[in-house]
Amino acid sequence: MSLHKFCWMEALASSILFCFSSASAHAQIMFPEAKDRDFPTFNHAFREPSHPGFWSSHLREAQSTCGADTVRRSGKTVTADLTLAYSHNHIWNPQENANDPVRLRSYNGCLAAPTIVVSPGDELRINLQNSLPVDPASDCPKTLNTPSCFNRQNLHLHGMHVSPEGHGDNVMHTVMPAGGAWDYRYAIPATHAAGTFWYHAHEHGATSIGVASGEEGALIVRGRRRYADRARNDGVVDIDTVLHDRYGMPVAERIMLFEQIPYGCFSDASHRTLLQDSTTGTWTCPKGAEGGVENFRSQFISSRTNADGTRHDAWMLSGRYTLVNGETQPVLHVRVGEVERWRMIAGGGHDTLNVQIVKARFGDGEKRLRLPLYARHSSAEMTCDGEAVEQYEIAADGLTRQNISRKDINYLYPGQRSDALVTFRQPGLYCVIDQGGDTLNTIIPLRSRPQGKSPSVIAVVSVDDDNTAHSGRQSGTTQIRRLLQEGSEGLPAFVKARLAGFDLSDFAYFPEGMQPGQDLSDLSVTHRPTAFFAALTMPLASGAVLPPGQAMPDTGINGMIGLIQNELVTVGGASALPFSMDPTHIYHVHLGDVDEWRIGTRTMGAGTTTGQHVFHIHVNPVEIMDIIDDSTGESIFMPGGRCKLQYRLQEAGSTDDSTYSPEFCDQYHVFRDSLFVKPGFETVVRTRYEDFPGDAMLHCHILDHEDQGMMTYVSIDSDQTRQMSAMSAAGMSTMEHEHSGEM
């Protein structure tokens, strides 16, 4: 019996999301003794890792090294050679207790692409060669916003603040199959945030197929800027520099790329018919048959309603498991009392991860599970319903928070990242769970999963007692506070005091061109656009039409549409600009502009529905200023940023309340690049286009939505472009005047 089948949990009755108060920019608390002071004689014990492997060298188990030899450093230049091709691999299937053979598009033959580690100020070179075969003529090309041409690709550095032009983070350029190549060159700013990022395929129409095949990898920006050197680093200080013990040994780090590969088998070589059980709709594969990701409709957007009325979406029907760095339910080895940094990356394209860590217990309860043979400590059955292990989030989407957010459940939506400190108080086995939850708190529409989200096991943690670390019996809060106190030895007393209160404001991210402790709150707003997401019902309802510039997608699949407020077209009485790749219908801004966006989901006339989505923007992160409850028109936050009671994690059984939104509760003034969007709420964010002119993509990070048209771009014009536009307009005015004079 599998972990997936038998590990059923209930939400912990008293689980509450905590967000510690901080002396952050929002409180505008200044410490005069810190002003203009330098500390040249710090006895700070921070030791920079000599190479990436040092970070994980004292983990008990070996880390994934697939493709590691294709990434190399020479001085300030990091080079990665990526070859995109079909490769043969195996994925462990706990349901069958066997390896499933798969044939997938992948980088360097890896289920998870090699990890790339860089530092601020580096030049990153990625040499991408596309060795996939030419697409069949029947598949490519097709109408814009119709998923197709799966073997044409490019690359995106998700969350990185780098130029989107030329050979930079340019997802407008296509690398053609059968030998096409492109040399990406990224100049990483010296002020770039240190944190957890990732890279993945991003060709419009083929993004979901690529990422779901494993065309993705972790990208870590290493932080070594110390508090003593903040003046020479434009005020930037990295949280990495205090995450070590009293001897300077950095905490163990686990890079955890969560992948969801919906591989299936087909009845013919054209991949038109997915093999499924005729009774349940569950995907099937004959013994020895290779699974693949080839059919967009069947493997991403199909669903099935059973005789009892329950409905299952494609991911549920697949019976597949969330992988960790290409492995199914790996066993992680930890020692009692040690603190680890978990760099979690939600690399799946079509499901939410409600990450929870719970104690496994021996017994014959209703929630029995039997561990796989490779993970088993004994033959006794176990349950995944013990006490929860707290996660102390220090960074969201790679950007260090103003304060630590302590949580029992970590809600991760496609594209998001969470850096969390984790420690275990007692020896034994633990389950890392994708916890069950109400559909409203996931990206799956209610109509496709009305019964909610079922829990499943992502990994097993084996915690050993070395008989020396009795401090491991202390609470997680005490252990984390002790780590921060030891790691900040030699820093000013007021910095240590703030860290002891879980206040990270001395190390937190702040926008480019600003000063430590500043955010976007006090800036003058240039524009107030909106981005509303909706889905087209196909075929379109009688009388419904698409806005100008929106190409009609394949009527065999669900169309996707979004609108940005503008003056070009009117939909339902509101001026709007459709999400479109048509350059004549693009939203324009200039360097130095400050936008305040309102982001939500709503119907847009006949033939549209709302649903859940994930807003993602390239190049420039956004700051969450507020989240509004549409039913009341009021903020979900109290003064100071604490979440109102009705939105917090409640007792089991209350999750059907439409206002139940614990995933929003610790997001006040958090910077990130990917936001969960759901009916009933609008998120107010600000962003400043400080540098990097070019085209920054804006799309839904439910990747099959993106491929169907839920993508546009913001064109960021430089001052030079603005001047040229003004000169051109003046010239046209002069010509018109002269022409009228001749008449």
XYZ file of C-alpha atoms in Angstrom:
743
model
C 0.000 0.000 0.000
C 1.297 3.459 -0.854
C 1.929 6.555 1.174
C -0.302 8.448 -1.203
C -3.285 6.215 -0.615
C -3.231 5.885 3.134
C -1.894 9.123 4.548
C -5.114 11.041 5.168
C -4.971 13.921 7.638
C -7.249 16.486 9.166
C -6.238 20.098 9.614
C -4.791 20.609 13.073
C -7.455 22.143 15.252
C -5.359 24.916 16.700
C -2.969 25.645 13.827
C -2.465 29.399 13.592
C -0.294 31.425 11.275
C 2.032 33.766 13.131
C 3.695 36.851 11.700
C 6.085 38.452 14.158
C 6.044 42.212 14.550
C 9.153 43.988 13.333
C 10.926 47.301 13.377
C 10.510 47.434 9.622
C 10.121 50.245 7.164
C 6.361 50.169 7.670
C 6.720 51.102 11.328
C 9.456 53.618 10.384
C 11.316 52.934 13.607
C 14.827 54.365 13.406
C 17.739 53.532 15.650
C 19.890 56.676 15.877
C 22.890 54.772 17.176
C 23.019 52.903 13.863
C 23.133 55.976 11.670
C 26.358 56.406 9.691
C 28.247 54.075 11.997
C 30.837 51.626 10.811
C 32.156 48.582 12.661
C 35.570 47.808 11.132
C 36.618 45.548 13.999
C 33.717 43.097 13.900
C 34.618 39.689 15.220
C 31.940 38.170 13.037
C 32.462 34.437 12.501
C 30.760 34.178 9.090
C 32.592 31.786 6.791
C 31.793 31.970 3.105
C 31.340 28.537 1.523
C 34.321 27.826 -0.707
C 32.125 26.092 -3.282
C 28.436 25.153 -3.562
C 28.983 21.594 -2.394
C 30.126 22.881 0.999
C 26.581 23.880 1.830
C 25.269 20.347 1.733
C 28.465 18.422 2.489
C 27.377 17.669 6.046
C 23.967 16.327 5.047
C 23.622 12.650 5.729
C 22.468 11.622 2.246
C 24.024 12.389 -1.114
C 22.466 15.227 -3.074
C 21.435 15.026 -6.722
C 24.431 15.616 -8.991
C 22.811 15.009 -12.386
C 24.399 17.385 -14.870
C 26.604 19.038 -12.242
C 29.674 18.700 -14.480
C 28.055 20.996 -17.043
C 28.133 23.983 -14.646
C 31.490 25.601 -13.964
C 32.956 28.808 -12.551
C 35.960 30.828 -13.704
C 36.493 33.940 -11.613
C 33.299 36.005 -11.797
C 31.879 34.026 -14.714
C 29.566 31.039 -14.241
C 28.861 28.942 -17.339
C 26.200 26.259 -17.770
C 25.837 24.110 -20.880
C 22.272 22.852 -21.337
C 21.264 20.426 -24.055
C 17.531 19.980 -24.532
C 16.653 16.545 -25.895
C 14.449 13.520 -25.329
C 15.906 11.277 -22.645
C 14.991 7.946 -21.092
C 14.572 7.864 -17.308
C 12.696 6.103 -14.532
C 10.309 7.584 -11.954
C 9.532 5.595 -8.825
C 5.798 4.826 -8.536
C 4.858 4.018 -4.911
C 1.389 2.905 -6.012
C 2.922 0.105 -8.072
C 6.066 -0.317 -5.955
C 8.097 -0.150 -9.146
C 9.947 2.213 -11.462
C 7.956 3.651 -14.359
C 10.006 4.153 -17.537
C 9.549 7.612 -19.054
C 10.682 9.398 -22.198
C 10.716 13.127 -21.548
C 12.116 16.346 -22.939
C 14.814 17.349 -20.465
C 18.038 19.263 -19.959
C 21.179 17.100 -20.021
C 19.113 13.954 -19.538
C 18.100 14.938 -15.979
C 14.646 14.703 -14.406
C 15.641 17.901 -12.580
C 18.098 20.149 -14.404
C 21.446 20.920 -12.747
C 21.524 23.493 -9.958
C 23.275 26.746 -10.886
C 24.913 28.821 -8.140
C 25.943 32.436 -8.745
C 26.832 35.527 -6.718
C 25.806 39.179 -7.138
C 28.084 40.822 -9.685
C 28.684 37.602 -11.624
C 28.134 37.074 -15.319
C 26.003 33.996 -15.933
C 26.366 32.315 -19.300
C 23.900 29.613 -20.303
C 24.583 27.938 -23.620
C 21.336 26.305 -24.705
C 21.245 23.796 -27.552
C 17.931 22.416 -28.733
C 18.460 18.855 -29.951
C 14.768 17.931 -29.976
C 13.390 16.745 -33.317
C 11.430 19.045 -35.612
C 7.754 19.200 -34.643
C 5.300 17.202 -36.777
C 3.603 19.376 -39.397
C 0.212 18.503 -37.886
C 1.236 20.079 -34.589
C 3.100 23.173 -35.679
C 2.380 25.936 -36.303
C -1.154 26.543 -35.021
C -3.231 29.561 -34.064
C -1.714 31.910 -31.506
C -2.712 30.946 -27.950
C -3.206 27.326 -28.986
C -0.647 25.054 -27.276
C 1.589 23.626 -29.994
C 5.160 23.488 -31.331
C 6.315 21.701 -28.177
C 9.863 21.226 -29.457
C 10.487 24.951 -29.898
C 11.795 26.457 -26.671
C 13.654 29.187 -24.840
C 14.667 29.897 -21.233
C 13.530 32.117 -18.366
C 15.321 32.966 -15.101
C 12.327 33.079 -12.771
C 12.480 35.949 -10.267
C 15.871 37.270 -11.346
C 16.322 41.032 -11.689
C 18.238 41.068 -14.975
C 17.791 42.607 -18.399
C 15.047 41.077 -20.581
C 16.642 42.275 -23.814
C 18.968 40.724 -26.391
C 20.752 37.672 -25.021
C 19.417 38.336 -21.513
C 16.165 37.044 -20.014
C 14.521 37.323 -23.408
C 11.583 34.940 -23.758
C 10.606 36.493 -27.093
C 13.441 34.620 -28.813
C 12.777 31.039 -29.928
C 15.481 28.364 -30.024
C 14.448 26.117 -32.886
C 14.743 22.300 -32.702
C 17.151 20.050 -34.631
C 20.290 21.892 -33.558
C 19.189 25.442 -32.802
C 21.347 27.217 -30.207
C 21.326 30.439 -28.237
C 23.928 31.840 -25.880
C 22.220 33.556 -22.950
C 24.289 36.200 -21.178
C 23.089 37.651 -17.878
C 24.901 40.483 -16.111
C 23.784 39.998 -12.498
C 23.810 43.365 -10.684
C 26.182 43.705 -7.736
C 23.127 44.772 -5.695
C 21.056 41.732 -6.684
C 19.230 39.991 -3.838
C 20.716 36.747 -2.555
C 18.110 34.018 -2.466
C 16.334 31.093 -4.090
C 15.350 31.382 -7.754
C 14.884 28.922 -10.610
C 15.013 28.605 -14.369
C 12.623 26.902 -16.751
C 11.290 26.613 -20.299
C 9.176 29.578 -21.423
C 8.179 29.374 -25.089
C 4.576 30.589 -25.460
C 2.468 27.575 -26.419
C 5.044 25.079 -25.124
C 5.772 26.305 -21.600
C 3.488 23.875 -19.752
C 4.644 20.846 -21.736
C 8.286 21.814 -21.139
C 8.093 22.457 -17.403
C 5.883 19.396 -16.853
C 8.558 17.312 -18.577
C 11.236 18.480 -16.138
C 12.737 21.384 -18.111
C 13.537 23.273 -14.910
C 16.321 23.676 -12.374
C 17.242 25.578 -9.209
C 19.170 28.839 -9.428
C 20.755 30.010 -6.166
C 22.201 33.474 -5.645
C 24.754 33.133 -2.858
C 24.917 35.920 -0.273
C 28.169 37.009 1.394
C 27.648 40.757 2.020
C 28.266 41.364 5.726
C 26.800 44.028 7.963
C 30.226 45.589 8.478
C 30.589 46.097 4.731
C 27.136 47.510 4.058
C 28.441 50.965 3.057
C 30.458 49.550 0.152
C 27.522 47.305 -0.899
C 24.897 50.078 -1.212
C 23.381 49.078 2.105
C 22.735 45.443 1.140
C 23.319 42.857 3.895
C 22.629 39.147 3.321
C 20.781 36.944 5.803
C 23.162 34.145 4.763
C 25.910 35.820 6.796
C 24.223 35.013 10.117
C 22.955 31.524 9.306
C 25.849 29.650 10.903
C 26.806 28.250 14.284
C 29.275 29.756 16.754
C 32.177 28.149 14.886
C 31.228 29.695 11.536
C 29.812 26.472 10.076
C 26.842 27.377 7.809
C 23.563 25.613 8.460
C 22.852 22.656 6.211
C 20.826 23.656 3.163
C 18.377 21.524 1.232
C 17.489 22.661 -2.245
C 14.042 21.160 -2.828
C 12.728 21.592 -6.370
C 9.153 20.303 -6.275
C 8.181 18.934 -9.702
C 4.892 17.531 -10.949
C 5.381 15.438 -14.085
C 2.019 14.137 -15.420
C 3.463 11.362 -17.579
C 1.028 9.051 -19.334
C 0.939 6.316 -21.960
C -0.818 6.448 -25.326
C -2.474 3.998 -27.664
C -0.583 5.214 -30.719
C 2.555 7.050 -31.792
C 0.591 10.241 -32.492
C -0.265 10.549 -28.776
C -3.918 11.257 -29.511
C -5.460 8.769 -27.077
C -4.328 8.637 -23.453
C -4.687 5.208 -21.835
C -7.157 5.348 -18.930
C -9.147 2.908 -16.835
C -12.632 2.800 -18.357
C -14.318 2.764 -14.949
C -12.341 5.267 -12.888
C -10.570 7.317 -15.543
C -7.245 6.708 -13.780
C -4.294 6.733 -16.156
C -2.786 3.354 -16.986
C 0.423 2.141 -18.604
C 1.144 -1.391 -19.865
C 4.127 -2.972 -18.167
C 7.337 -1.700 -19.714
C 5.625 1.067 -21.706
C 7.275 4.484 -21.550
C 5.235 7.374 -20.267
C 5.500 10.853 -21.708
C 4.041 14.365 -21.640
C 2.670 14.895 -25.145
C -1.084 15.642 -25.151
C -2.035 19.072 -23.800
C -5.766 18.538 -23.445
C -5.640 15.068 -21.903
C -2.724 15.714 -19.553
C -3.523 19.240 -18.342
C -7.152 20.308 -18.627
C -9.259 17.154 -18.854
C -11.468 16.033 -15.976
C -13.914 13.249 -15.211
C -17.151 13.034 -13.239
C -17.747 9.641 -11.661
C -21.114 7.981 -11.160
C -21.248 9.190 -7.561
C -20.920 12.791 -8.725
C -17.324 13.370 -7.619
C -15.156 15.102 -10.153
C -11.439 14.621 -10.680
C -9.059 16.904 -12.535
C -6.201 15.689 -14.729
C -3.545 15.731 -11.988
C -5.727 13.608 -9.688
C -6.530 11.186 -12.492
C -2.833 10.800 -13.317
C -2.046 9.221 -9.942
C 1.397 10.815 -10.107
C 3.456 12.132 -7.208
C 5.229 15.385 -6.490
C 8.952 14.810 -7.009
C 11.779 16.347 -4.992
C 14.777 17.022 -7.248
C 13.585 14.276 -9.568
C 12.946 11.701 -6.798
C 9.673 10.287 -5.503
C 9.237 10.415 -1.710
C 12.958 10.620 -0.869
C 14.162 9.960 2.667
C 15.896 12.940 4.287
C 18.243 12.342 7.228
C 18.399 14.956 9.997
C 19.809 15.113 13.531
C 17.774 16.215 16.520
C 18.221 19.895 17.339
C 20.061 20.851 14.152
C 18.651 23.734 12.151
C 18.406 23.375 8.377
C 17.507 25.843 5.668
C 14.985 24.390 3.255
C 14.958 26.184 -0.102
C 11.581 25.069 -1.455
C 10.667 25.767 -5.092
C 7.128 25.149 -6.389
C 8.118 24.034 -9.876
C 4.829 22.302 -10.680
C 2.564 23.869 -13.248
C -0.926 22.840 -12.216
C -1.389 22.223 -8.498
C -0.954 23.899 -5.128
C 1.426 22.571 -2.483
C 0.229 22.970 1.101
C 3.548 21.903 2.616
C 3.330 20.580 6.163
C 5.757 18.512 8.250
C 4.131 16.139 10.756
C 5.307 13.411 13.110
C 4.648 9.859 11.976
C 3.373 7.469 14.643
C 3.185 3.708 14.976
C -0.276 2.297 15.367
C -3.363 0.836 13.780
C -5.389 4.008 13.400
C -7.558 4.904 10.436
C -4.765 6.897 8.804
C -2.369 4.008 8.356
C 0.485 4.080 5.918
C 3.184 1.623 5.062
C 6.516 3.123 4.160
C 8.260 1.981 0.978
C 10.862 -0.721 1.507
C 13.758 1.718 1.042
C 12.429 4.004 3.793
C 11.252 1.463 6.322
C 12.635 1.434 9.850
C 10.401 -1.463 10.838
C 7.512 -3.423 9.433
C 4.961 -1.681 11.651
C 2.313 0.440 10.033
C 2.399 4.154 10.716
C 0.162 7.194 10.575
C 0.962 10.730 9.384
C -1.139 12.555 11.960
C 1.295 13.565 14.710
C 2.198 17.071 15.824
C 3.266 19.585 13.195
C 6.846 20.822 12.887
C 6.934 24.587 12.499
C 8.519 26.243 9.486
C 10.190 29.616 10.023
C 10.054 31.407 6.695
C 12.890 33.898 6.203
C 12.382 34.644 2.491
C 9.523 34.572 -0.024
C 10.269 34.228 -3.739
C 13.967 34.570 -2.979
C 13.632 37.921 -1.174
C 14.426 38.138 2.549
C 11.368 39.142 4.578
C 11.160 42.000 7.077
C 10.350 39.411 9.736
C 10.202 35.671 10.170
C 6.792 34.136 9.519
C 6.184 31.059 11.661
C 3.719 28.655 10.088
C 2.439 25.095 10.347
C 1.328 24.962 6.697
C 3.348 26.637 3.958
C 1.129 27.497 0.989
C 3.126 27.346 -2.242
C 1.568 28.164 -5.594
C 3.209 27.476 -8.979
C 6.349 29.566 -9.368
C 6.635 30.560 -5.701
C 9.583 29.839 -3.411
C 9.940 29.682 0.343
C 13.170 29.655 2.356
C 12.332 28.219 5.768
C 14.395 27.281 8.809
C 13.392 23.866 10.158
C 14.461 21.944 13.263
C 13.228 18.700 14.820
C 12.824 18.307 18.586
C 12.488 14.524 18.777
C 13.979 11.561 16.923
C 11.823 9.370 14.718
C 10.107 9.490 11.359
C 8.277 12.506 9.974
C 6.204 13.061 6.856
C 6.559 16.041 4.542
C 2.991 16.349 3.331
C 1.108 18.132 0.631
C -1.725 18.747 3.084
C -5.354 18.524 2.102
C -7.405 21.677 1.931
C -10.421 23.493 0.611
C -10.462 24.023 -3.141
C -10.752 27.791 -2.694
C -7.221 27.809 -1.271
C -5.785 25.993 -4.288
C -5.406 26.850 -7.961
C -7.808 24.096 -9.059
C -11.252 25.567 -9.871
C -14.077 24.429 -7.638
C -15.909 22.904 -10.601
C -12.928 20.612 -11.289
C -12.288 19.550 -7.698
C -15.432 20.270 -5.644
C -14.517 17.795 -2.928
C -11.342 19.710 -2.106
C -7.716 18.684 -2.154
C -6.622 15.303 -0.838
C -3.351 15.024 1.094
C -0.329 13.115 -0.115
C 3.234 12.501 1.058
C 6.127 14.316 -0.618
C 9.065 13.015 1.440
C 9.991 11.152 4.629
C 12.344 12.636 7.223
C 14.370 10.292 9.445
C 15.536 12.184 12.539
C 18.410 10.621 14.485
C 19.310 11.296 18.104
C 23.093 11.572 18.452
C 22.783 11.447 22.289
C 24.629 14.746 22.632
C 22.225 17.415 21.426
C 19.829 17.465 24.377
C 19.044 21.030 23.387
C 17.021 19.480 20.604
C 14.238 18.979 23.127
C 13.778 22.736 23.224
C 11.077 24.412 21.171
C 11.699 25.300 17.553
C 11.443 28.984 18.393
C 14.176 28.631 21.009
C 16.424 26.728 18.615
C 16.006 29.277 15.810
C 16.595 32.181 18.187
C 19.745 30.497 19.483
C 21.050 30.034 15.927
C 20.485 33.708 15.117
C 22.166 34.818 18.338
C 25.206 32.655 17.688
C 25.360 33.693 14.043
C 25.209 37.397 14.881
C 28.016 37.290 17.449
C 30.124 40.401 16.923
C 27.316 42.475 15.434
C 25.923 45.566 17.210
C 23.694 44.865 20.191
C 20.634 46.464 18.577
C 20.993 44.218 15.508
C 21.250 41.137 17.706
C 18.212 42.286 19.688
C 16.128 42.634 16.547
C 17.182 39.188 15.336
C 16.229 37.721 18.717
C 12.743 39.120 18.092
C 12.714 37.506 14.629
C 13.038 40.952 13.050
C 15.075 40.657 9.833
C 14.848 44.316 8.805
C 18.647 44.770 8.825
C 18.928 42.003 6.208
C 15.630 42.393 4.336
C 15.237 43.082 0.645
C 14.644 46.673 -0.436
C 14.011 47.926 -3.977
C 16.801 48.846 -6.353
C 17.851 52.473 -6.012
C 16.454 52.834 -2.498
C 17.967 52.696 0.970
C 17.794 49.977 3.655
C 14.508 50.159 5.529
C 12.701 51.841 2.645
C 9.866 50.376 0.632
C 7.432 51.719 -1.952
C 4.875 53.097 0.521
C 5.812 56.766 0.294
C 6.474 57.026 -3.433
C 4.200 58.955 -5.778
C 2.206 56.616 -7.984
C 2.486 57.166 -11.738
C -0.199 54.744 -12.955
C -2.929 52.647 -11.344
C -3.546 49.759 -13.751
C -5.542 46.628 -13.039
C -5.042 43.013 -14.056
C -8.133 40.822 -13.948
C -8.063 37.162 -14.930
C -10.904 35.123 -16.382
C -11.401 32.029 -18.508
C -13.388 31.781 -21.705
C -15.959 29.024 -21.891
C -15.553 27.215 -25.186
C -17.336 27.421 -27.460
C -18.173 31.028 -26.669
C -21.667 31.778 -25.428
C -24.055 33.241 -27.970
C -23.250 36.862 -28.655
C -19.900 36.845 -26.809
C -16.899 38.207 -28.674
C -13.230 38.492 -27.911
C -11.721 41.936 -27.354
C -9.618 43.326 -30.221
C -6.127 41.835 -30.299
C -7.117 38.576 -28.583
C -6.612 35.653 -30.960
C -9.246 32.927 -30.902
C -7.737 29.795 -29.366
C -8.425 26.262 -30.454
C -12.117 25.685 -29.695
C -11.270 22.186 -28.507
C -9.706 23.563 -25.342
C -10.545 26.211 -22.762
C -9.488 29.700 -23.766
C -7.849 32.077 -21.304
C -8.122 35.824 -21.190
C -7.059 38.664 -18.942
C -7.458 42.409 -19.049
C -5.254 45.340 -18.088
C -6.930 48.691 -17.572
C -6.207 51.045 -20.444
C -8.047 53.235 -22.925
C -7.927 51.073 -26.015
C -11.085 48.976 -25.779
C -14.195 48.787 -23.616
C -15.431 45.524 -22.103
C -18.501 45.499 -19.876
C -18.372 49.259 -19.546
C -14.743 49.326 -18.375
C -11.799 50.544 -20.408
C -9.433 47.636 -20.780
C -6.514 46.216 -22.674
C -6.732 42.481 -23.413
C -3.917 40.157 -22.501
C -2.322 39.777 -25.889
C 1.003 39.246 -27.579
C -0.003 41.841 -30.178
C 2.535 44.698 -29.775
C -0.133 47.282 -30.671
C -2.075 46.297 -27.543
C 0.701 46.411 -24.977
C 0.899 48.333 -21.712
C 3.726 50.930 -21.775
C 5.639 52.452 -18.854
C 8.900 54.376 -18.487
C 11.916 53.895 -16.278
C 11.261 55.603 -12.970
C 7.491 55.035 -13.097
C 5.735 53.608 -10.042
C 2.679 51.445 -10.708
C 0.031 50.513 -8.180
C -1.764 47.471 -9.566
C -5.075 45.989 -8.455
C -5.034 42.287 -9.256
C -8.045 39.999 -9.151
C -10.297 37.613 -11.028
C -13.802 38.295 -12.290
C -16.163 37.522 -15.119
C -15.918 39.753 -18.166
C -19.297 39.352 -19.776
C -20.974 36.406 -21.467
C -18.816 33.365 -21.997
C -16.321 33.988 -19.168
C -15.739 32.507 -15.723
C -13.413 33.474 -12.873
C -11.419 30.714 -11.176
C -8.086 30.758 -9.368
C -4.882 32.049 -10.941
C -1.258 33.005 -10.197
C -0.053 36.480 -11.205
C 3.618 36.485 -12.209
C 5.719 39.315 -13.595
C 9.293 39.164 -14.897
C 12.264 41.391 -14.016
C 10.738 43.569 -11.247
C 9.163 42.148 -8.083
C 6.064 43.730 -6.562
C 5.303 44.750 -2.984
C 1.945 43.644 -1.562
C 0.423 46.825 -0.144
C -2.956 45.381 0.807
C -5.442 42.578 0.158
C -9.099 43.608 -0.088
C -12.119 41.428 0.673
C -14.525 42.184 -2.189
C -17.550 41.316 -0.066
C -16.812 44.099 2.424
C -14.500 46.386 0.480
C -12.173 46.332 3.480
C -8.626 45.152 4.078
C -8.062 41.685 5.525
C -5.362 43.254 7.724
C -5.621 45.176 10.966
C -3.467 48.266 11.561
C 0.129 47.090 11.793
C -0.385 44.257 9.336
C -1.786 41.453 11.482
C -4.424 39.372 9.714
C -7.997 39.704 10.943
C -9.282 36.706 12.847
C -11.805 35.510 10.255
C -9.086 34.995 7.641
C -6.681 32.990 9.778
C -6.323 29.228 9.907
C -9.434 27.961 11.666
C -10.492 24.662 13.155
C -11.134 21.707 10.889
C -14.555 21.967 9.310
C -14.509 25.713 8.752
C -12.637 25.576 5.454
C -15.824 25.978 3.412
C -16.037 29.618 4.499
C -15.256 31.825 1.497
C -13.326 34.236 3.715
C -11.007 31.509 5.024
C -7.696 32.638 3.547
C -4.686 31.766 5.711
C -2.473 31.813 2.617
C -2.853 35.618 2.592
C -2.314 36.253 6.274
C 1.453 36.808 6.330
C 1.679 38.710 3.041
C 1.415 42.305 4.277
C 4.173 44.388 2.610
C 5.967 41.256 1.395
C 7.938 41.528 -1.851
C 7.503 38.708 -4.353
C 7.100 37.912 -8.042
C 4.249 35.364 -7.973
C 0.868 36.002 -6.302
C -2.130 33.738 -5.698
C -5.317 35.225 -7.156
C -8.767 33.912 -6.227
C -12.398 35.027 -6.402
C -13.560 37.393 -3.699
C -10.267 39.190 -3.151
C -8.209 41.901 -4.827
C -4.507 42.312 -4.146
C -3.009 45.807 -4.280
C 0.682 45.843 -5.200
C 3.282 48.422 -6.139
C 6.347 48.136 -8.312
C 8.947 50.567 -9.599
C 10.637 50.258 -12.976
C 14.016 51.450 -11.763
C 16.219 49.982 -14.469
C 16.311 47.460 -17.330
C 14.215 48.721 -20.238
C 12.627 46.102 -22.442
C 9.618 43.796 -22.492
C 8.761 42.254 -19.103
C 6.304 39.369 -19.379
C 3.154 39.335 -17.259
C 1.121 36.141 -17.157
C -0.676 33.512 -15.140
C 1.816 30.968 -13.778
C -0.659 28.154 -14.100
C 1.310 27.329 -17.188
C -1.455 25.778 -19.251
C -3.362 29.043 -18.749
C -0.369 30.963 -20.060
C -0.118 28.781 -23.152
C -3.793 29.412 -23.916
C -3.434 33.174 -23.979
C -3.258 34.416 -20.395
C -0.033 36.288 -21.083
C 0.972 39.771 -22.173
C 3.941 42.016 -21.554
C 4.770 45.379 -20.084
C 7.004 47.415 -22.373
C 9.442 49.436 -20.253
C 10.799 52.405 -22.184
C 14.061 54.112 -21.283
C 14.483 57.879 -20.931
C 16.100 57.860 -24.361
C 13.023 56.159 -25.819
C 10.801 58.726 -24.128
C 12.856 61.585 -25.600
C 12.794 60.041 -29.063
C 9.006 59.602 -28.818
C 8.611 63.229 -27.793
C 10.861 64.386 -30.636
C 8.921 62.254 -33.085
C 5.623 63.667 -31.853
C 6.989 67.226 -32.131
C 8.201 66.500 -35.633
C 4.809 65.130 -36.657
C 3.144 68.243 -35.203
C 5.472 70.504 -37.226
C 4.800 68.551 -40.395
C 1.049 68.784 -39.852
C 1.341 72.547 -39.272
C 3.433 73.034 -42.406
C 1.072 70.869 -44.393
C -1.967 72.840 -43.212
C -0.160 76.093 -44.128
C 0.311 74.932 -47.689
C -3.370 74.302 -47.997
